[in-house]
Short mmCIF file of C-alpha atoms in Angstrom, two decimals:
data_model
loop_
_atom_site.label_atom_id
_atom_site.label_comp_id
_atom_site.label_asym_id
_atom_site.label_seq_id
_atom_site.Cartn_x
_atom_site.Cartn_y
_atom_site.Cartn_z
CA GLN A 1 69.60 90.64 99.56
CA ARG A 2 69.78 94.08 101.41
CA ASN A 3 71.85 95.47 98.28
CA SER A 4 68.74 94.38 96.29
CA LEU A 5 66.47 95.41 98.12
CA LEU A 6 68.24 99.04 98.21
CA LYS A 7 68.80 99.01 94.02
CA ALA A 8 64.55 98.34 93.88
CA LEU A 9 64.33 101.55 96.48
CA ARG A 10 66.40 103.53 94.47
CA GLU A 11 64.89 102.36 91.31
CA ASP A 12 61.27 103.34 92.14
CA PRO A 13 62.49 105.77 95.15
CA GLY A 14 58.48 106.30 96.15
CA GLY A 15 59.01 102.38 97.38
CA THR A 16 56.12 100.99 98.92
CA ARG A 17 55.59 101.85 102.96
CA ASP A 18 56.33 97.40 103.40
CA ARG A 19 59.72 97.39 101.52
CA ALA A 20 60.93 100.78 103.26
CA ALA A 21 60.39 98.64 106.59
CA GLU A 22 61.82 95.47 105.42
CA LEU A 23 65.45 97.46 105.13
CA ASP A 24 65.15 97.74 108.67
CA TYR A 25 64.45 93.99 109.08
CA TRP A 26 67.99 94.00 106.87
CA ASP A 27 69.98 96.12 109.06
CA HIS A 28 69.19 94.09 112.10
CA GLU A 29 70.44 91.11 110.23
CA LEU A 30 73.56 92.90 108.63
CA ILE A 31 74.50 94.27 112.18
CA THR A 32 73.67 91.16 114.25
CA ARG A 33 76.60 89.09 111.86
CA ALA A 34 78.51 91.63 110.79
CA THR A 35 79.27 92.71 114.70
CA TYR A 36 80.84 89.13 115.19
CA ILE A 37 82.65 89.21 112.47
CA ILE A 38 84.32 92.77 112.76
CA VAL A 39 85.03 91.42 116.62
CA ALA A 40 86.48 88.57 115.81
CA ARG A 41 88.59 89.96 112.71
CA THR A 42 89.89 92.58 115.33
CA ARG A 43 90.76 90.33 118.21
CA PHE A 44 92.92 87.76 115.18
CA VAL A 45 94.48 90.81 113.69
CA SER A 46 95.64 92.18 117.55
CA ALA A 47 97.13 88.53 117.98
CA LEU A 48 99.08 89.19 114.83
CA HIS A 49 101.35 92.54 115.74
CA GLU A 50 104.14 90.38 118.13
CA PRO A 51 104.78 87.53 115.66
CA LEU A 52 104.31 90.34 112.57
CA GLY A 53 106.76 92.18 114.22
CA ASP A 54 109.72 90.12 114.86
CA ALA A 55 109.40 87.76 111.04
CA PHE A 56 109.81 90.94 109.16
CA ARG A 57 112.29 92.18 111.62
CA HIS A 58 114.65 88.64 110.68
CA LEU A 59 113.52 88.64 106.47
CA ILE A 60 114.47 92.70 106.12
CA GLY A 61 117.50 92.21 108.08
CA ALA A 62 117.22 95.65 109.88
CA ASP A 63 115.75 96.92 113.14
CA LEU A 64 112.33 98.05 111.35
CA GLN A 65 108.36 98.11 113.02
CA LEU A 66 105.95 96.77 110.60
CA THR A 67 102.33 96.94 111.90
CA VAL A 68 99.05 95.48 110.85
CA GLU A 69 95.54 97.53 111.71
CA TYR A 70 92.64 96.27 110.95
CA ARG A 71 90.83 99.49 109.31
CA THR A 72 86.49 99.32 109.67
CA ALA A 73 84.48 102.36 108.16
CA LEU A 74 82.54 102.99 111.40
CA ASP A 75 82.20 105.99 112.90
CA GLU A 76 83.84 106.69 115.64
CA ALA A 77 85.99 103.63 115.30
CA ASP A 78 89.87 105.00 115.11
CA ASP A 79 89.82 103.61 119.32
CA LEU A 80 88.45 99.93 118.21
CA ALA A 81 90.97 97.65 118.63
CA ILE A 82 91.68 99.47 122.16
CA ARG A 83 88.36 99.27 123.22
CA ILE A 84 87.87 95.61 122.13
CA SER A 85 90.98 94.19 123.16
CA ARG A 86 89.35 95.06 127.05
CA GLU A 87 86.39 93.14 126.20
CA SER A 88 85.18 89.55 125.93
CA GLN A 89 83.75 89.20 122.51
CA SER A 90 80.28 89.11 123.19
CA ASP A 91 80.50 92.98 125.18
CA GLY A 92 82.98 93.73 122.00
CA GLN A 93 79.77 92.65 119.73
CA ARG A 94 77.45 95.28 121.84
CA VAL A 95 79.72 97.98 121.40
CA VAL A 96 80.72 97.87 117.29
CA ALA A 97 76.72 97.14 117.24
CA GLN A 98 75.94 100.10 118.28
CA TRP A 99 78.46 102.24 115.98
CA LEU A 100 76.87 99.79 113.20
CA GLU A 101 73.63 100.61 113.99
CA ARG A 102 74.73 104.69 114.04
CA THR A 103 77.08 104.57 111.41
CA LEU A 104 73.86 102.79 109.04
CA ASN A 105 71.51 105.50 109.88
CA ARG A 106 73.88 108.39 108.95
CA ARG A 107 74.67 106.81 105.55
CA ARG A 108 70.96 105.54 104.83
CA GLN A 109 70.57 108.19 102.18
CA GLU A 110 73.58 107.45 100.49
CA GLU A 111 73.27 104.03 100.42
CA LEU A 112 69.45 104.07 98.74
CA ARG A 113 71.56 106.69 96.01
CA ARG A 114 73.77 104.32 95.16
CA GLY A 115 71.82 100.88 95.46
CA VAL A 116 74.41 99.16 97.98
CA THR A 117 75.53 98.45 101.44
CA ALA A 118 78.42 100.88 102.10
CA VAL A 119 79.33 100.24 105.14
CA GLY A 120 79.88 96.48 107.01
CA PRO A 121 82.44 93.90 106.93
CA HIS A 122 83.02 93.21 103.20
CA ARG A 123 84.07 96.73 102.79
CA ASP A 124 86.75 96.67 105.66
CA ASP A 125 90.33 96.23 104.93
CA LEU A 126 93.91 95.57 106.29
CA GLN A 127 96.88 98.57 106.26
CA LEU A 128 99.82 98.30 106.71
CA SER A 129 102.25 100.40 108.38
CA LEU A 130 105.95 101.29 108.30
CA ASP A 131 107.87 102.69 111.38
CA GLY A 132 104.17 104.06 111.21
CA ARG A 133 103.71 104.88 107.45
CA ASP A 134 101.75 103.42 105.10
CA LEU A 135 103.41 100.82 103.52
CA SER A 136 101.60 100.97 100.29
CA ALA A 137 102.86 104.50 100.08
CA PHE A 138 105.85 104.99 101.23
CA GLY A 139 107.28 101.39 101.05
CA SER A 140 109.82 99.80 98.81
CA ARG A 141 109.14 97.33 95.98
CA GLY A 142 111.05 94.79 98.20
CA GLN A 143 109.87 96.18 101.93
CA GLN A 144 106.39 95.33 100.16
CA ARG A 145 107.35 91.51 99.15
CA VAL A 146 109.31 91.05 102.53
CA SER A 147 105.81 92.38 104.29
CA VAL A 148 103.33 90.08 103.03
CA VAL A 149 105.81 86.74 103.26
CA ALA A 150 105.98 88.19 107.16
CA LEU A 151 102.09 88.54 107.28
CA LYS A 152 101.83 84.74 106.01
CA LEU A 153 104.60 83.53 108.86
CA ALA A 154 102.58 85.64 111.57
CA GLU A 155 99.49 84.29 110.51
CA LEU A 156 100.79 80.50 110.96
CA GLN A 157 101.82 81.31 114.74
CA ALA A 158 98.34 83.17 115.40
CA VAL A 159 96.11 80.13 114.59
CA THR A 160 98.97 78.02 116.03
CA ASN A 161 98.43 79.73 118.95
CA ALA A 162 94.83 79.60 119.26
CA ASP A 163 94.22 76.05 119.00
CA GLY A 164 97.46 74.07 119.09
CA ASP A 165 97.43 72.71 115.20
CA SER A 166 99.94 74.02 113.25
CA PRO A 167 98.31 74.93 109.26
CA VAL A 168 100.14 73.33 106.50
CA LEU A 169 102.17 76.33 105.14
CA LEU A 170 102.17 77.27 100.61
CA LEU A 171 104.38 79.60 99.74
CA ASP A 172 104.25 79.77 96.12
CA ASP A 173 105.98 81.57 94.25
CA VAL A 174 107.49 83.58 96.40
CA LEU A 175 111.30 82.56 96.39
CA SER A 176 111.30 84.39 92.91
CA GLU A 177 109.72 87.60 94.51
CA LEU A 178 112.61 88.15 96.54
CA ASP A 179 116.25 88.48 96.39
CA ILE A 180 119.03 85.86 97.43
CA SER A 181 119.84 87.00 101.07
CA ARG A 182 115.83 87.51 101.54
CA GLN A 183 115.64 83.82 100.16
CA ALA A 184 118.01 82.43 102.77
CA LEU A 185 116.65 84.57 105.73
CA LEU A 186 113.13 82.77 104.86
CA LEU A 187 114.15 79.26 103.97
CA GLU A 188 116.16 79.58 107.60
CA ARG A 189 113.15 80.31 109.11
CA LEU A 190 111.25 78.42 107.85
CA SER A 191 113.48 75.28 108.76
CA ASP A 192 112.42 76.38 112.70
CA LEU A 193 108.80 76.27 111.48
CA GLY A 194 108.18 72.87 112.58
CA VAL A 195 105.38 72.79 110.22
CA GLN A 196 104.06 70.70 106.80
CA ILE A 197 105.14 73.12 104.14
CA ILE A 198 104.60 73.52 100.28
CA VAL A 199 107.13 75.61 98.43
CA THR A 200 106.39 75.95 94.28
CA ALA A 201 108.50 77.79 92.05
CA THR A 202 109.08 78.03 88.02
CA ASP A 203 112.88 77.79 88.36
CA PRO A 204 113.92 74.28 90.24
CA ASP A 205 117.14 76.38 90.66
CA LEU A 206 115.42 78.77 92.84
CA LEU A 207 115.23 74.82 95.19
CA SER A 208 118.30 74.22 95.03
CA HIS A 209 118.71 75.50 99.51
CA ASP A 210 120.00 73.26 102.07
CA SER A 211 117.28 74.45 103.86
CA LEU A 212 114.66 72.55 100.95
CA SER A 213 117.13 69.50 101.36
CA LEU A 214 114.68 67.27 103.07
CA LEU A 215 111.91 67.74 101.64
CA PRO A 216 110.80 65.58 98.38
CA LEU A 217 111.19 67.12 95.10
CA ARG A 218 107.79 66.95 92.46
CA GLN A 219 107.43 68.66 88.83
CA VAL A 220 104.37 68.97 86.90
CA ARG A 221 104.86 67.89 83.37
CA ASP A 222 101.85 67.52 80.94
CA GLY A 223 99.35 67.80 83.91
CA THR A 224 100.91 64.99 85.54
CA ILE A 225 103.41 64.87 88.49
CA VAL A 226 106.70 63.66 88.60
CA GLU A 227 109.40 63.07 91.02
CA LEU A 228 112.23 64.16 90.87
CA ASP A 229 115.78 63.54 92.63
CA MET A 230 116.82 65.62 94.94
#
């Protein structure tokens, strides 16, 4: 709704006083909802730090430090995670609301010119760093592949710690992305998780590991699921 209004105001810069005032209403709606999402995301990502580093070191087989950071376009928000970690959810939302309101005011003309909402949770992202350097720019392809798996394992542990209920772990053709040694390290890790696991592969040989021997094996043939002997 806010984007539609911005687009309308861009196409008719004069607009009407009522349409311009309507933007203030949608600013309030955006701030109310966005602050909850930003704070909740930041707190969850903070909970990923320890399990992410542990999972990555196990899978990579080296003492390298993988970290994840929630990156937001808010002004003055470089210390967002530190500030929010010291506050309750509601207090954190008040802090973020002030930042978001100032950022929206500063970028109002840019938004009117572009006809889109330039700031908010939809613009935010995660940044993975390896030993303090941006993984996407400096990490090898193998390190990037392992980091994705490590992030999923960290998410699983964080969710389990949050409510005590373990989610299902789905690894869709992940093994083909890893070399043999990494496959073994991952499957060794999976065997210790104690959660329901679904592993898919396009090559049956990738599933012929001792760690997967107790799992039922199925194959999809012409849209039909067929049970196979282990």
